[in-house]
JSON list of C-alpha atoms and ligand atoms in Angstrom, two decimals:
[
{"chain": "A", "resi": 1, "resn": "MET", "atom": "CA", "xyz": [0.02, -0.13, 0.08]},
{"chain": "A", "resi": 2, "resn": "ASN", "atom": "CA", "xyz": [1.20, 3.45, -0.87]},
{"chain": "A", "resi": 3, "resn": "SER", "atom": "CA", "xyz": [2.19, 5.78, 1.84]},
{"chain": "A", "resi": 4, "resn": "SER", "atom": "CA", "xyz": [1.66, 9.64, 1.74]},
{"chain": "A", "resi": 5, "resn": "PRO", "atom": "CA", "xyz": [4.87, 11.89, 2.18]},
{"chain": "A", "resi": 6, "resn": "ILE", "atom": "CA", "xyz": [4.90, 13.58, 5.62]},
{"chain": "A", "resi": 7, "resn": "ALA", "atom": "CA", "xyz": [2.89, 16.84, 5.66]},
{"chain": "A", "resi": 8, "resn": "SER", "atom": "CA", "xyz": [3.75, 19.55, 8.02]},
{"chain": "A", "resi": 9, "resn": "SER", "atom": "CA", "xyz": [3.74, 23.18, 8.23]},
{"chain": "A", "resi": 10, "resn": "GLN", "atom": "CA", "xyz": [7.21, 23.06, 9.33]},
{"chain": "A", "resi": 11, "resn": "THR", "atom": "CA", "xyz": [9.70, 24.13, 6.66]},
{"chain": "A", "resi": 12, "resn": "GLY", "atom": "CA", "xyz": [12.95, 23.78, 8.79]},
{"chain": "A", "resi": 13, "resn": "ILE", "atom": "CA", "xyz": [14.41, 22.89, 12.02]},
{"chain": "A", "resi": 14, "resn": "HIS", "atom": "CA", "xyz": [11.97, 23.95, 15.00]},
{"chain": "A", "resi": 15, "resn": "GLU", "atom": "CA", "xyz": [12.81, 27.41, 16.26]},
{"chain": "A", "resi": 16, "resn": "HIS", "atom": "CA", "xyz": [12.43, 26.20, 19.95]},
{"chain": "A", "resi": 17, "resn": "LEU", "atom": "CA", "xyz": [14.64, 23.02, 19.45]},
{"chain": "A", "resi": 18, "resn": "ALA", "atom": "CA", "xyz": [17.86, 24.17, 20.82]},
{"chain": "A", "resi": 19, "resn": "THR", "atom": "CA", "xyz": [16.19, 25.94, 23.77]},
{"chain": "A", "resi": 20, "resn": "LEU", "atom": "CA", "xyz": [14.27, 22.80, 24.59]},
{"chain": "A", "resi": 21, "resn": "VAL", "atom": "CA", "xyz": [17.25, 20.41, 24.18]},
{"chain": "A", "resi": 22, "resn": "ALA", "atom": "CA", "xyz": [19.39, 22.65, 26.62]},
{"chain": "A", "resi": 23, "resn": "LYS", "atom": "CA", "xyz": [16.47, 22.78, 29.04]},
{"chain": "A", "resi": 24, "resn": "HIS", "atom": "CA", "xyz": [16.39, 19.06, 29.07]},
{"chain": "A", "resi": 25, "resn": "ALA", "atom": "CA", "xyz": [20.16, 18.60, 29.39]},
{"chain": "A", "resi": 26, "resn": "ALA", "atom": "CA", "xyz": [20.03, 21.08, 32.35]},
{"chain": "A", "resi": 27, "resn": "THR", "atom": "CA", "xyz": [16.99, 19.59, 34.11]},
{"chain": "A", "resi": 28, "resn": "PRO", "atom": "CA", "xyz": [17.05, 16.14, 35.85]},
{"chain": "A", "resi": 29, "resn": "PHE", "atom": "CA", "xyz": [14.30, 13.89, 34.41]},
{"chain": "A", "resi": 30, "resn": "ARG", "atom": "CA", "xyz": [12.68, 12.48, 37.35]},
{"chain": "A", "resi": 31, "resn": "LYS", "atom": "CA", "xyz": [9.54, 10.65, 35.95]},
{"chain": "A", "resi": 32, "resn": "PRO", "atom": "CA", "xyz": [9.29, 7.46, 38.08]},
{"chain": "A", "resi": 33, "resn": "VAL", "atom": "CA", "xyz": [9.89, 4.17, 36.23]},
{"chain": "A", "resi": 34, "resn": "ALA", "atom": "CA", "xyz": [7.01, 2.03, 35.78]},
{"chain": "A", "resi": 35, "resn": "ASP", "atom": "CA", "xyz": [7.53, -1.60, 37.51]},
{"chain": "A", "resi": 36, "resn": "TYR", "atom": "CA", "xyz": [6.67, -3.35, 34.22]},
{"chain": "A", "resi": 37, "resn": "ASN", "atom": "CA", "xyz": [9.65, -1.52, 32.44]},
{"chain": "A", "resi": 38, "resn": "ARG", "atom": "CA", "xyz": [11.96, -2.58, 35.22]},
{"chain": "A", "resi": 39, "resn": "ARG", "atom": "CA", "xyz": [10.90, -6.01, 34.90]},
{"chain": "A", "resi": 40, "resn": "ALA", "atom": "CA", "xyz": [11.10, -5.82, 31.37]},
{"chain": "A", "resi": 41, "resn": "PHE", "atom": "CA", "xyz": [14.70, -4.18, 31.46]},
{"chain": "A", "resi": 42, "resn": "GLU", "atom": "CA", "xyz": [15.80, -6.97, 33.96]},
{"chain": "A", "resi": 43, "resn": "GLN", "atom": "CA", "xyz": [14.61, -9.73, 31.71]},
{"chain": "A", "resi": 44, "resn": "SER", "atom": "CA", "xyz": [16.64, -8.34, 28.62]},
{"chain": "A", "resi": 45, "resn": "VAL", "atom": "CA", "xyz": [19.56, -7.86, 30.55]},
{"chain": "A", "resi": 46, "resn": "ALA", "atom": "CA", "xyz": [19.53, -11.56, 31.69]},
{"chain": "A", "resi": 47, "resn": "ALA", "atom": "CA", "xyz": [18.95, -12.84, 28.26]},
{"chain": "A", "resi": 48, "resn": "TRP", "atom": "CA", "xyz": [22.05, -10.70, 27.15]},
{"chain": "A", "resi": 49, "resn": "CYS", "atom": "CA", "xyz": [24.21, -11.94, 30.05]},
{"chain": "A", "resi": 50, "resn": "LYS", "atom": "CA", "xyz": [23.08, -15.58, 29.52]},
{"chain": "A", "resi": 51, "resn": "ALA", "atom": "CA", "xyz": [24.16, -15.15, 25.73]},
{"chain": "A", "resi": 52, "resn": "GLY", "atom": "CA", "xyz": [27.60, -14.17, 26.84]},
{"chain": "A", "resi": 53, "resn": "SER", "atom": "CA", "xyz": [27.30, -10.29, 27.18]},
{"chain": "A", "resi": 54, "resn": "ALA", "atom": "CA", "xyz": [28.30, -9.61, 23.77]},
{"chain": "A", "resi": 55, "resn": "PRO", "atom": "CA", "xyz": [28.69, -5.84, 22.73]},
{"chain": "A", "resi": 56, "resn": "LEU", "atom": "CA", "xyz": [25.17, -4.59, 22.86]},
{"chain": "A", "resi": 57, "resn": "ILE", "atom": "CA", "xyz": [22.92, -3.34, 19.91]},
{"chain": "A", "resi": 58, "resn": "LEU", "atom": "CA", "xyz": [19.71, -1.44, 20.80]},
{"chain": "A", "resi": 59, "resn": "ASP", "atom": "CA", "xyz": [16.85, -1.50, 18.31]},
{"chain": "A", "resi": 60, "resn": "THR", "atom": "CA", "xyz": [14.69, 0.95, 19.71]},
{"chain": "A", "resi": 61, "resn": "GLY", "atom": "CA", "xyz": [11.19, 1.19, 18.47]},
{"chain": "A", "resi": 62, "resn": "CYS", "atom": "CA", "xyz": [11.68, -2.06, 16.52]},
{"chain": "A", "resi": 63, "resn": "GLY", "atom": "CA", "xyz": [7.84, -2.60, 15.59]},
{"chain": "A", "resi": 64, "resn": "VAL", "atom": "CA", "xyz": [7.49, -6.18, 14.41]},
{"chain": "A", "resi": 65, "resn": "GLY", "atom": "CA", "xyz": [11.21, -6.76, 14.93]},
{"chain": "A", "resi": 66, "resn": "LEU", "atom": "CA", "xyz": [12.33, -7.22, 11.40]},
{"chain": "A", "resi": 67, "resn": "SER", "atom": "CA", "xyz": [15.19, -4.79, 11.63]},
{"chain": "A", "resi": 68, "resn": "THR", "atom": "CA", "xyz": [16.26, -6.53, 14.95]},
{"chain": "A", "resi": 69, "resn": "LEU", "atom": "CA", "xyz": [16.58, -10.01, 13.14]},
{"chain": "A", "resi": 70, "resn": "ASN", "atom": "CA", "xyz": [18.44, -8.12, 10.22]},
{"chain": "A", "resi": 71, "resn": "LEU", "atom": "CA", "xyz": [20.75, -6.38, 12.56]},
{"chain": "A", "resi": 72, "resn": "ALA", "atom": "CA", "xyz": [21.38, -9.62, 14.55]},
{"chain": "A", "resi": 73, "resn": "ALA", "atom": "CA", "xyz": [22.17, -11.55, 11.23]},
{"chain": "A", "resi": 74, "resn": "GLN", "atom": "CA", "xyz": [24.53, -8.53, 10.21]},
{"chain": "A", "resi": 75, "resn": "HIS", "atom": "CA", "xyz": [26.22, -8.39, 13.36]},
{"chain": "A", "resi": 76, "resn": "PRO", "atom": "CA", "xyz": [26.75, -12.08, 14.48]},
{"chain": "A", "resi": 77, "resn": "ASP", "atom": "CA", "xyz": [29.44, -10.87, 17.30]},
{"chain": "A", "resi": 78, "resn": "HIS", "atom": "CA", "xyz": [26.81, -8.44, 18.99]},
{"chain": "A", "resi": 79, "resn": "PHE", "atom": "CA", "xyz": [23.85, -9.14, 20.97]},
{"chain": "A", "resi": 80, "resn": "VAL", "atom": "CA", "xyz": [20.54, -7.03, 19.64]},
{"chain": "A", "resi": 81, "resn": "ILE", "atom": "CA", "xyz": [17.62, -6.10, 21.84]},
{"chain": "A", "resi": 82, "resn": "GLY", "atom": "CA", "xyz": [14.63, -5.00, 20.06]},
{"chain": "A", "resi": 83, "resn": "ILE", "atom": "CA", "xyz": [12.38, -2.79, 22.32]},
{"chain": "A", "resi": 84, "resn": "ASP", "atom": "CA", "xyz": [8.83, -1.78, 21.52]},
{"chain": "A", "resi": 85, "resn": "GLN", "atom": "CA", "xyz": [5.82, -0.63, 23.68]},
{"chain": "A", "resi": 86, "resn": "SER", "atom": "CA", "xyz": [3.46, -2.48, 21.47]},
{"chain": "A", "resi": 87, "resn": "GLU", "atom": "CA", "xyz": [2.80, -6.19, 22.46]},
{"chain": "A", "resi": 88, "resn": "ASP", "atom": "CA", "xyz": [0.56, -6.48, 19.25]},
{"chain": "A", "resi": 89, "resn": "ARG", "atom": "CA", "xyz": [3.51, -5.34, 16.78]},
{"chain": "A", "resi": 90, "resn": "LEU", "atom": "CA", "xyz": [6.09, -7.50, 18.69]},
{"chain": "A", "resi": 91, "resn": "THR", "atom": "CA", "xyz": [4.11, -10.67, 18.14]},
{"chain": "A", "resi": 92, "resn": "ARG", "atom": "CA", "xyz": [3.17, -9.99, 14.66]},
{"chain": "A", "resi": 93, "resn": "ASN", "atom": "CA", "xyz": [4.67, -11.87, 11.60]},
{"chain": "A", "resi": 94, "resn": "THR", "atom": "CA", "xyz": [7.84, -10.32, 10.67]},
{"chain": "A", "resi": 95, "resn": "GLN", "atom": "CA", "xyz": [8.22, -11.75, 6.97]},
{"chain": "A", "resi": 96, "resn": "TRP", "atom": "CA", "xyz": [11.73, -13.06, 8.23]},
{"chain": "A", "resi": 97, "resn": "ASN", "atom": "CA", "xyz": [12.83, -16.02, 5.98]},
{"chain": "A", "resi": 98, "resn": "GLY", "atom": "CA", "xyz": [15.01, -18.85, 7.22]},
{"chain": "A", "resi": 99, "resn": "PRO", "atom": "CA", "xyz": [16.29, -19.61, 10.58]},
{"chain": "A", "resi": 100, "resn": "GLU", "atom": "CA", "xyz": [16.21, -16.74, 12.97]},
{"chain": "A", "resi": 101, "resn": "PRO", "atom": "CA", "xyz": [19.50, -15.64, 14.50]},
{"chain": "A", "resi": 102, "resn": "ASP", "atom": "CA", "xyz": [19.75, -16.52, 18.29]},
{"chain": "A", "resi": 103, "resn": "ASN", "atom": "CA", "xyz": [21.90, -13.42, 19.38]},
{"chain": "A", "resi": 104, "resn": "LEU", "atom": "CA", "xyz": [19.00, -11.20, 20.05]},
{"chain": "A", "resi": 105, "resn": "CYS", "atom": "CA", "xyz": [15.78, -10.82, 22.25]},
{"chain": "A", "resi": 106, "resn": "PHE", "atom": "CA", "xyz": [12.69, -8.73, 22.31]},
{"chain": "A", "resi": 107, "resn": "ILE", "atom": "CA", "xyz": [11.17, -6.91, 25.00]},
{"chain": "A", "resi": 108, "resn": "ARG", "atom": "CA", "xyz": [8.00, -4.86, 25.35]},
{"chain": "A", "resi": 109, "resn": "ALA", "atom": "CA", "xyz": [8.73, -1.59, 27.18]},
{"chain": "A", "resi": 110, "resn": "ASP", "atom": "CA", "xyz": [8.39, 1.92, 27.12]},
{"chain": "A", "resi": 111, "resn": "LEU", "atom": "CA", "xyz": [11.82, 3.41, 25.86]},
{"chain": "A", "resi": 112, "resn": "VAL", "atom": "CA", "xyz": [11.37, 6.52, 28.03]},
{"chain": "A", "resi": 113, "resn": "ASP", "atom": "CA", "xyz": [12.13, 4.29, 30.98]},
{"chain": "A", "resi": 114, "resn": "TYR", "atom": "CA", "xyz": [14.22, 1.60, 29.32]},
{"chain": "A", "resi": 115, "resn": "TRP", "atom": "CA", "xyz": [16.85, 4.00, 28.26]},
{"chain": "A", "resi": 116, "resn": "ARG", "atom": "CA", "xyz": [17.34, 5.41, 31.72]},
{"chain": "A", "resi": 117, "resn": "LEU", "atom": "CA", "xyz": [17.25, 2.23, 33.32]},
{"chain": "A", "resi": 118, "resn": "LEU", "atom": "CA", "xyz": [20.41, 1.10, 31.14]},
{"chain": "A", "resi": 119, "resn": "LEU", "atom": "CA", "xyz": [21.94, 4.50, 32.08]},
{"chain": "A", "resi": 120, "resn": "ASP", "atom": "CA", "xyz": [21.32, 4.04, 35.69]},
{"chain": "A", "resi": 121, "resn": "ALA", "atom": "CA", "xyz": [22.84, 0.39, 35.49]},
{"chain": "A", "resi": 122, "resn": "GLY", "atom": "CA", "xyz": [26.09, 1.62, 33.70]},
{"chain": "A", "resi": 123, "resn": "ILE", "atom": "CA", "xyz": [25.31, -0.65, 30.47]},
{"chain": "A", "resi": 124, "resn": "PHE", "atom": "CA", "xyz": [26.43, 1.20, 27.33]},
{"chain": "A", "resi": 125, "resn": "PRO", "atom": "CA", "xyz": [25.54, -0.05, 24.01]},
{"chain": "A", "resi": 126, "resn": "ALA", "atom": "CA", "xyz": [27.79, -0.28, 21.13]},
{"chain": "A", "resi": 127, "resn": "ARG", "atom": "CA", "xyz": [25.30, 0.92, 18.56]},
{"chain": "A", "resi": 128, "resn": "GLN", "atom": "CA", "xyz": [21.74, 2.34, 19.01]},
{"chain": "A", "resi": 129, "resn": "TYR", "atom": "CA", "xyz": [19.28, 2.56, 16.24]},
{"chain": "A", "resi": 130, "resn": "LEU", "atom": "CA", "xyz": [16.14, 4.59, 15.88]},
{"chain": "A", "resi": 131, "resn": "LEU", "atom": "CA", "xyz": [14.68, 3.50, 12.76]},
{"chain": "A", "resi": 132, "resn": "TYR", "atom": "CA", "xyz": [11.74, 5.51, 11.37]},
{"chain": "A", "resi": 133, "resn": "PRO", "atom": "CA", "xyz": [10.42, 6.86, 14.82]},
{"chain": "A", "resi": 134, "resn": "ASN", "atom": "CA", "xyz": [6.95, 8.27, 14.93]},
{"chain": "A", "resi": 135, "resn": "PRO", "atom": "CA", "xyz": [7.60, 11.70, 13.32]},
{"chain": "A", "resi": 136, "resn": "TRP", "atom": "CA", "xyz": [5.02, 13.77, 15.22]},
{"chain": "A", "resi": 137, "resn": "PRO", "atom": "CA", "xyz": [5.17, 16.44, 12.39]},
{"chain": "A", "resi": 138, "resn": "LYS", "atom": "CA", "xyz": [2.94, 18.86, 13.90]},
{"chain": "A", "resi": 139, "resn": "THR", "atom": "CA", "xyz": [4.79, 21.93, 14.85]},
{"chain": "A", "resi": 140, "resn": "ALA", "atom": "CA", "xyz": [3.18, 21.53, 18.57]},
{"chain": "A", "resi": 141, "resn": "HIS", "atom": "CA", "xyz": [4.43, 18.07, 18.81]},
{"chain": "A", "resi": 142, "resn": "LEU", "atom": "CA", "xyz": [8.35, 18.99, 19.00]},
{"chain": "A", "resi": 143, "resn": "ALA", "atom": "CA", "xyz": [8.28, 17.53, 22.51]},
{"chain": "A", "resi": 144, "resn": "ARG", "atom": "CA", "xyz": [7.03, 14.20, 21.37]},
{"chain": "A", "resi": 145, "resn": "ARG", "atom": "CA", "xyz": [9.85, 13.65, 18.87]},
{"chain": "A", "resi": 146, "resn": "TRP", "atom": "CA", "xyz": [13.01, 11.81, 20.51]},
{"chain": "A", "resi": 147, "resn": "HIS", "atom": "CA", "xyz": [15.20, 14.77, 20.13]},
{"chain": "A", "resi": 148, "resn": "GLY", "atom": "CA", "xyz": [12.56, 17.07, 21.87]},
{"chain": "A", "resi": 149, "resn": "HIS", "atom": "CA", "xyz": [11.69, 14.68, 24.64]},
{"chain": "A", "resi": 150, "resn": "ALA", "atom": "CA", "xyz": [13.28, 14.88, 28.12]},
{"chain": "A", "resi": 151, "resn": "VAL", "atom": "CA", "xyz": [14.77, 11.47, 27.83]},
{"chain": "A", "resi": 152, "resn": "PHE", "atom": "CA", "xyz": [16.88, 12.71, 24.95]},
{"chain": "A", "resi": 153, "resn": "PRO", "atom": "CA", "xyz": [20.16, 13.71, 27.09]},
{"chain": "A", "resi": 154, "resn": "ALA", "atom": "CA", "xyz": [19.91, 10.00, 28.24]},
{"chain": "A", "resi": 155, "resn": "ILE", "atom": "CA", "xyz": [20.19, 8.48, 24.84]},
{"chain": "A", "resi": 156, "resn": "VAL", "atom": "CA", "xyz": [23.23, 10.62, 24.14]},
{"chain": "A", "resi": 157, "resn": "ALA", "atom": "CA", "xyz": [24.63, 9.78, 27.34]},
{"chain": "A", "resi": 158, "resn": "LEU", "atom": "CA", "xyz": [24.43, 6.02, 26.56]},
{"chain": "A", "resi": 159, "resn": "GLY", "atom": "CA", "xyz": [26.84, 6.72, 23.54]},
{"chain": "A", "resi": 160, "resn": "GLY", "atom": "CA", "xyz": [27.95, 4.24, 21.03]},
{"chain": "A", "resi": 161, "resn": "ALA", "atom": "CA", "xyz": [27.31, 4.63, 17.39]},
{"chain": "A", "resi": 162, "resn": "ILE", "atom": "CA", "xyz": [23.81, 6.09, 16.88]},
{"chain": "A", "resi": 163, "resn": "GLU", "atom": "CA", "xyz": [21.95, 5.93, 13.72]},
{"chain": "A", "resi": 164, "resn": "CYS", "atom": "CA", "xyz": [18.56, 7.57, 13.25]},
{"chain": "A", "resi": 165, "resn": "ARG", "atom": "CA", "xyz": [16.37, 7.06, 9.87]},
{"chain": "A", "resi": 166, "resn": "SER", "atom": "CA", "xyz": [13.27, 8.73, 8.72]},
{"chain": "A", "resi": 167, "resn": "ASN", "atom": "CA", "xyz": [11.50, 9.58, 5.63]},
{"chain": "A", "resi": 168, "resn": "TRP", "atom": "CA", "xyz": [10.93, 13.30, 7.00]},
{"chain": "A", "resi": 169, "resn": "ARG", "atom": "CA", "xyz": [14.06, 15.15, 6.36]},
{"chain": "A", "resi": 170, "resn": "ILE", "atom": "CA", "xyz": [13.31, 17.84, 9.28]},
{"chain": "A", "resi": 171, "resn": "TYR", "atom": "CA", "xyz": [13.12, 15.08, 11.69]},
{"chain": "A", "resi": 172, "resn": "ILE", "atom": "CA", "xyz": [16.69, 13.97, 11.02]},
{"chain": "A", "resi": 173, "resn": "GLU", "atom": "CA", "xyz": [18.03, 17.56, 10.66]},
{"chain": "A", "resi": 174, "resn": "GLU", "atom": "CA", "xyz": [16.52, 18.26, 14.23]},
{"chain": "A", "resi": 175, "resn": "PHE", "atom": "CA", "xyz": [18.11, 14.97, 15.47]},
{"chain": "A", "resi": 176, "resn": "ALA", "atom": "CA", "xyz": [21.51, 15.81, 14.08]},
{"chain": "A", "resi": 177, "resn": "SER", "atom": "CA", "xyz": [21.43, 19.47, 15.57]},
{"chain": "A", "resi": 178, "resn": "ALA", "atom": "CA", "xyz": [20.11, 18.27, 19.00]},
{"chain": "A", "resi": 179, "resn": "LEU", "atom": "CA", "xyz": [22.98, 15.36, 18.82]},
{"chain": "A", "resi": 180, "resn": "THR", "atom": "CA", "xyz": [25.50, 17.99, 17.84]},
{"chain": "A", "resi": 181, "resn": "GLN", "atom": "CA", "xyz": [24.35, 20.60, 20.56]},
{"chain": "A", "resi": 182, "resn": "LEU", "atom": "CA", "xyz": [24.76, 17.75, 23.42]},
{"chain": "A", "resi": 183, "resn": "SER", "atom": "CA", "xyz": [27.58, 15.71, 22.38]},
{"chain": "A", "resi": 184, "resn": "GLY", "atom": "CA", "xyz": [29.87, 18.58, 20.69]},
{"chain": "A", "resi": 185, "resn": "GLN", "atom": "CA", "xyz": [30.37, 16.18, 18.21]},
{"chain": "A", "resi": 186, "resn": "GLN", "atom": "CA", "xyz": [29.43, 17.27, 14.56]},
{"chain": "A", "resi": 187, "resn": "THR", "atom": "CA", "xyz": [26.66, 15.26, 13.08]},
{"chain": "A", "resi": 188, "resn": "SER", "atom": "CA", "xyz": [24.60, 16.09, 9.98]},
{"chain": "A", "resi": 189, "resn": "CYS", "atom": "CA", "xyz": [21.34, 14.76, 7.92]},
{"chain": "A", "resi": 190, "resn": "GLU", "atom": "CA", "xyz": [22.47, 12.54, 4.66]},
{"chain": "A", "resi": 191, "resn": "ALA", "atom": "CA", "xyz": [20.46, 11.19, 2.24]},
{"chain": "A", "resi": 192, "resn": "TYR", "atom": "CA", "xyz": [20.07, 7.43, 2.54]},
{"chain": "A", "resi": 193, "resn": "ALA", "atom": "CA", "xyz": [19.64, 4.84, -0.25]},
{"chain": "A", "resi": 194, "resn": "THR", "atom": "CA", "xyz": [19.33, 1.11, -0.32]},
{"chain": "A", "resi": 195, "resn": "ASP", "atom": "CA", "xyz": [18.09, -1.71, -2.24]},
{"chain": "A", "resi": 196, "resn": "ALA", "atom": "CA", "xyz": [17.79, -4.03, 0.80]},
{"chain": "A", "resi": 197, "resn": "PRO", "atom": "CA", "xyz": [15.14, -2.46, 3.46]},
{"chain": "A", "resi": 198, "resn": "ILE", "atom": "CA", "xyz": [15.77, -3.83, 6.74]},
{"chain": "A", "resi": 199, "resn": "THR", "atom": "CA", "xyz": [12.42, -2.56, 8.41]},
{"chain": "A", "resi": 200, "resn": "PRO", "atom": "CA", "xyz": [8.68, -2.82, 7.30]},
{"chain": "A", "resi": 201, "resn": "PHE", "atom": "CA", "xyz": [8.69, 1.09, 7.16]},
{"chain": "A", "resi": 202, "resn": "GLU", "atom": "CA", "xyz": [11.70, 1.49, 5.26]},
{"chain": "A", "resi": 203, "resn": "ARG", "atom": "CA", "xyz": [10.32, -1.05, 2.79]},
{"chain": "A", "resi": 204, "resn": "LYS", "atom": "CA", "xyz": [6.90, 0.85, 2.59]},
{"chain": "A", "resi": 205, "resn": "TYR", "atom": "CA", "xyz": [8.70, 4.33, 2.14]},
{"chain": "A", "resi": 206, "resn": "LEU", "atom": "CA", "xyz": [10.90, 2.95, -0.52]},
{"chain": "A", "resi": 207, "resn": "ALA", "atom": "CA", "xyz": [8.00, 1.26, -2.25]},
{"chain": "A", "resi": 208, "resn": "SER", "atom": "CA", "xyz": [6.16, 4.59, -2.21]},
{"chain": "A", "resi": 209, "resn": "GLY", "atom": "CA", "xyz": [9.03, 6.74, -3.83]},
{"chain": "A", "resi": 210, "resn": "HIS", "atom": "CA", "xyz": [9.84, 8.42, -0.63]},
{"chain": "A", "resi": 211, "resn": "ALA", "atom": "CA", "xyz": [13.37, 10.00, -0.07]},
{"chain": "A", "resi": 212, "resn": "LEU", "atom": "CA", "xyz": [14.93, 8.47, 3.23]},
{"chain": "A", "resi": 213, "resn": "TRP", "atom": "CA", "xyz": [17.30, 10.40, 5.46]},
{"chain": "A", "resi": 214, "resn": "ARG", "atom": "CA", "xyz": [19.60, 9.33, 8.38]},
{"chain": "A", "resi": 215, "resn": "CYS", "atom": "CA", "xyz": [22.26, 10.62, 10.80]},
{"chain": "A", "resi": 216, "resn": "ARG", "atom": "CA", "xyz": [24.92, 8.70, 12.14]},
{"chain": "A", "resi": 217, "resn": "VAL", "atom": "CA", "xyz": [27.74, 9.48, 14.71]},
{"chain": "A", "resi": 218, "resn": "ALA", "atom": "CA", "xyz": [29.94, 7.42, 16.76]},
{"chain": "A", "resi": 219, "resn": "LEU", "atom": "CA", "xyz": [29.08, 9.03, 20.41]},
{"chain": "A", "resi": 220, "resn": "LEU", "atom": "CA", "xyz": [31.72, 8.78, 23.13]},
{"chain": "A", "resi": 221, "resn": "ALA", "atom": "CA", "xyz": [29.67, 7.51, 26.17]},
{"chain": "A", "resi": 222, "resn": "GLN", "atom": "CA", "xyz": [29.38, 10.37, 28.84]},
{"chain": "A", "resi": 223, "resn": "ARG", "atom": "CA", "xyz": [29.50, 8.28, 31.76]},
{"chain": "A", "resi": 224, "resn": "ALA", "atom": "CA", "xyz": [29.38, 10.93, 34.33]},
{"chain": "A", "resi": 225, "resn": "PHE", "atom": "CA", "xyz": [25.89, 11.80, 33.31]},
{"chain": "A", "resi": 226, "resn": "ALA", "atom": "CA", "xyz": [23.76, 12.43, 36.13]},
{"chain": "A", "resi": 227, "resn": "GLY", "atom": "CA", "xyz": [20.51, 13.24, 34.62]},
{"chain": "B", "resi": 1, "resn": "SAM", "atom": "C1", "xyz": [6.95, 4.21, 12.86]},
{"chain": "B", "resi": 1, "resn": "SAM", "atom": "S1", "xyz": [7.06, 2.72, 13.76]},
{"chain": "B", "resi": 1, "resn": "SAM", "atom": "C2", "xyz": [8.67, 2.21, 13.23]},
{"chain": "B", "resi": 1, "resn": "SAM", "atom": "C3", "xyz": [8.77, 0.54, 13.39]},
{"chain": "B", "resi": 1, "resn": "SAM", "atom": "C4", "xyz": [10.10, -0.03, 12.88]},
{"chain": "B", "resi": 1, "resn": "SAM", "atom": "N1", "xyz": [11.20, 0.58, 13.50]},
{"chain": "B", "resi": 1, "resn": "SAM", "atom": "C5", "xyz": [10.10, 0.20, 11.48]},
{"chain": "B", "resi": 1, "resn": "SAM", "atom": "O1", "xyz": [10.99, 0.84, 10.74]},
{"chain": "B", "resi": 1, "resn": "SAM", "atom": "O2", "xyz": [9.30, -0.76, 10.64]},
{"chain": "B", "resi": 1, "resn": "SAM", "atom": "C6", "xyz": [7.58, 3.24, 15.30]},
{"chain": "B", "resi": 1, "resn": "SAM", "atom": "C7", "xyz": [7.67, 2.24, 16.36]},
{"chain": "B", "resi": 1, "resn": "SAM", "atom": "O3", "xyz": [7.94, 2.80, 17.68]},
{"chain": "B", "resi": 1, "resn": "SAM", "atom": "C8", "xyz": [7.30, 2.35, 19.06]},
{"chain": "B", "resi": 1, "resn": "SAM", "atom": "N2", "xyz": [7.18, 3.25, 19.83]},
{"chain": "B", "resi": 1, "resn": "SAM", "atom": "C9", "xyz": [6.93, 4.49, 19.82]},
{"chain": "B", "resi": 1, "resn": "SAM", "atom": "N3", "xyz": [7.02, 5.29, 21.17]},
{"chain": "B", "resi": 1, "resn": "SAM", "atom": "C10", "xyz": [7.56, 4.24, 22.02]},
{"chain": "B", "resi": 1, "resn": "SAM", "atom": "C11", "xyz": [8.01, 4.15, 23.29]},
{"chain": "B", "resi": 1, "resn": "SAM", "atom": "N4", "xyz": [7.82, 5.22, 24.08]},
{"chain": "B", "resi": 1, "resn": "SAM", "atom": "N5", "xyz": [8.61, 3.03, 23.65]},
{"chain": "B", "resi": 1, "resn": "SAM", "atom": "C12", "xyz": [8.49, 1.93, 22.86]},
{"chain": "B", "resi": 1, "resn": "SAM", "atom": "N6", "xyz": [8.39, 2.07, 21.55]},
{"chain": "B", "resi": 1, "resn": "SAM", "atom": "C13", "xyz": [7.70, 3.16, 21.18]},
{"chain": "B", "resi": 1, "resn": "SAM", "atom": "C14", "xyz": [5.96, 2.22, 18.21]},
{"chain": "B", "resi": 1, "resn": "SAM", "atom": "O4", "xyz": [5.14, 1.19, 19.03]},
{"chain": "B", "resi": 1, "resn": "SAM", "atom": "C15", "xyz": [6.18, 1.64, 16.87]},
{"chain": "B", "resi": 1, "resn": "SAM", "atom": "O5", "xyz": [6.10, 0.16, 16.62]}
]
């Protein structure tokens, strides 16, 4: 099914992005962690440890988990945790062909808690993927985009090679700008093309003729983070 391009009244990076990111970086995020997220976190860490504690990859907002399977196959010497808040998506058919890699686990959790639990536990991933996050394209929804969310400083503090992809250029321009602001490392939005989509959304957008965008940076973990 064809997908419509993102429609937004925003024509560039949101004028309040830098202020919002600075505010979040300066203000500890104290929302209490829900018990079900703590249990999910512990389960995923136990699965990772049982598998030998290989360098960790986070597939955040993994949906049906096709990208988690692809990342696990592409990185057999890593362990991939696919995290999504939707039980329904996590249990749906991924359209994966062949035997599934076993260097992965799936977990139902709210990332707003999951990222902070990782940070509190001092578990720093080698890679973090944010593949086609919900764009929240209305101007008033800036704070719902991951880079406008109060949890963003925790994502940056976790470090590792971080990659975010979207079919909305402005999302990636904002993500890159916020990353640069907090990490001090130069990051930019680049066009992304592939013949081998690794997620259902990537596949759908390519089939609909959308341009794809991504930003990537190898972050240094900021282990002194106290947010
Ligand atoms: C647009 S879909 C993309 C799914 C997948 N990455 C793909 O490319 O096919 C965004 C996903 O993020 C998940 N998500 C959104 N907010 C979340 C949160 N706070 N915690 C965990 N998952 C979340 C949604 O349930 C959804 O599966």
